[in-house]
Amino acid sequence: MFKAIILLARREDMTHEEFADWWLGEHAPLAKALEGVRGARFNLVDTPDADFDGITELWFDSQADFEAAYATEHGKQVAADSLAHVSRRERLFVSENILA
């Protein structure tokens, strides 16, 4: 399983609450509908003055599936919607290790 973690910082003209309303109410349904997505988590950062406002976790079968999903018209729409609402976006590709 391939996992992408995406850290998002809101646009400077948005409040944290406006970011949360857009991200969870509008953007999350778009991202959850990406082709091949196996799981999605949207973590709203509650720490005041943090560098990021939201952390998305997306699971795909492979990095190739992740890249293929974002190459579709819908994937391009998801990316454009994100970039229109954030001042910073960092993508991290990780190997998850569950130690429970």
CSV table of C-alpha atoms in Angstrom, one decimal, residues 3-97:
chain,number,residue,atom,x,y,z
A,3,LYS,CA,0.6,6.4,1.3
A,4,ALA,CA,0.8,10.1,0.5
A,5,ILE,CA,0.7,12.7,3.3
A,6,ILE,CA,-0.1,16.2,2.1
A,7,LEU,CA,0.5,19.2,4.4
A,8,LEU,CA,-1.5,22.3,3.6
A,9,ALA,CA,-1.2,25.9,4.8
A,10,ARG,CA,-4.2,28.1,4.1
A,11,ARG,CA,-4.0,31.2,2.0
A,12,GLU,CA,-3.0,34.3,3.9
A,13,ASP,CA,-6.5,35.9,3.4
A,14,MET,CA,-8.3,33.0,4.9
A,15,THR,CA,-9.0,32.3,8.5
A,16,HIS,CA,-8.4,28.8,9.9
A,17,GLU,CA,-12.2,28.4,10.1
A,18,GLU,CA,-12.7,29.4,6.5
A,19,PHE,CA,-10.0,26.9,5.5
A,20,ALA,CA,-11.7,24.2,7.5
A,21,ASP,CA,-15.1,24.8,5.9
A,22,TRP,CA,-13.6,24.7,2.4
A,23,TRP,CA,-11.2,21.8,3.0
A,24,LEU,CA,-13.6,19.5,4.8
A,25,GLY,CA,-16.9,20.6,3.1
A,26,GLU,CA,-15.7,21.1,-0.5
A,27,HIS,CA,-12.3,19.7,-1.1
A,28,ALA,CA,-12.4,16.4,0.9
A,29,PRO,CA,-15.3,15.0,-1.2
A,30,LEU,CA,-13.4,15.8,-4.4
A,31,ALA,CA,-10.2,14.1,-3.1
A,32,LYS,CA,-12.1,11.0,-1.8
A,33,ALA,CA,-13.4,10.5,-5.3
A,34,LEU,CA,-10.0,10.3,-6.9
A,35,GLU,CA,-9.6,7.2,-9.1
A,36,GLY,CA,-8.0,4.3,-7.2
A,37,VAL,CA,-8.0,5.9,-3.7
A,38,ARG,CA,-8.2,3.2,-1.1
A,39,GLY,CA,-8.5,5.4,2.0
A,40,ALA,CA,-8.4,9.0,3.0
A,41,ARG,CA,-8.0,11.0,6.2
A,42,PHE,CA,-8.3,14.7,6.7
A,43,ASN,CA,-6.6,15.9,9.9
A,44,LEU,CA,-7.4,19.5,10.9
A,45,VAL,CA,-4.5,21.0,12.8
A,46,ASP,CA,-5.8,22.5,16.1
A,47,THR,CA,-2.4,23.8,17.3
A,48,PRO,CA,-2.4,27.7,17.2
A,49,ASP,CA,0.3,29.2,15.0
A,50,ALA,CA,1.2,25.9,13.5
A,51,ASP,CA,2.9,26.0,10.1
A,52,PHE,CA,0.1,23.9,8.5
A,53,ASP,CA,-3.7,24.0,8.8
A,54,GLY,CA,-4.4,20.5,7.5
A,55,ILE,CA,-2.8,17.2,6.9
A,56,THR,CA,-4.3,14.8,4.3
A,57,GLU,CA,-3.5,11.1,4.2
A,58,LEU,CA,-4.3,9.2,1.0
A,59,TRP,CA,-3.8,5.5,0.3
A,60,PHE,CA,-3.4,3.9,-3.1
A,61,ASP,CA,-2.2,0.5,-4.2
A,62,SER,CA,1.0,2.1,-5.6
A,63,GLN,CA,2.7,5.4,-6.3
A,64,ALA,CA,1.9,4.8,-10.0
A,65,ASP,CA,-1.8,4.6,-9.1
A,66,PHE,CA,-1.4,7.9,-7.1
A,67,GLU,CA,0.3,9.6,-10.1
A,68,ALA,CA,-2.3,8.2,-12.5
A,69,ALA,CA,-5.2,9.5,-10.4
A,70,TYR,CA,-3.7,13.0,-10.4
A,71,ALA,CA,-3.1,12.8,-14.2
A,72,THR,CA,-6.9,12.4,-14.9
A,73,GLU,CA,-9.1,15.4,-15.5
A,74,HIS,CA,-10.7,14.9,-12.0
A,75,GLY,CA,-7.2,14.7,-10.4
A,76,LYS,CA,-6.2,17.9,-12.1
A,77,GLN,CA,-9.3,19.5,-10.7
A,78,VAL,CA,-8.5,18.3,-7.2
A,79,ALA,CA,-5.0,19.7,-7.4
A,80,ALA,CA,-6.1,23.0,-8.9
A,81,ASP,CA,-8.8,23.4,-6.1
A,82,SER,CA,-6.1,22.7,-3.5
A,83,LEU,CA,-3.6,25.2,-5.0
A,84,ALA,CA,-6.3,27.9,-5.3
A,85,HIS,CA,-6.9,27.8,-1.5
A,86,VAL,CA,-3.4,27.3,0.0
A,87,SER,CA,-0.2,29.3,0.3
A,88,ARG,CA,1.9,26.1,0.8
A,89,ARG,CA,1.5,22.5,0.0
A,90,GLU,CA,4.1,19.8,0.8
A,91,ARG,CA,3.7,16.2,-0.4
A,92,LEU,CA,5.4,13.4,1.5
A,93,PHE,CA,5.5,9.8,0.4
A,94,VAL,CA,5.8,7.4,3.3
A,95,SER,CA,6.0,3.8,4.4
A,96,GLU,CA,3.6,3.3,7.3
A,97,ASN,CA,4.8,1.1,10.2
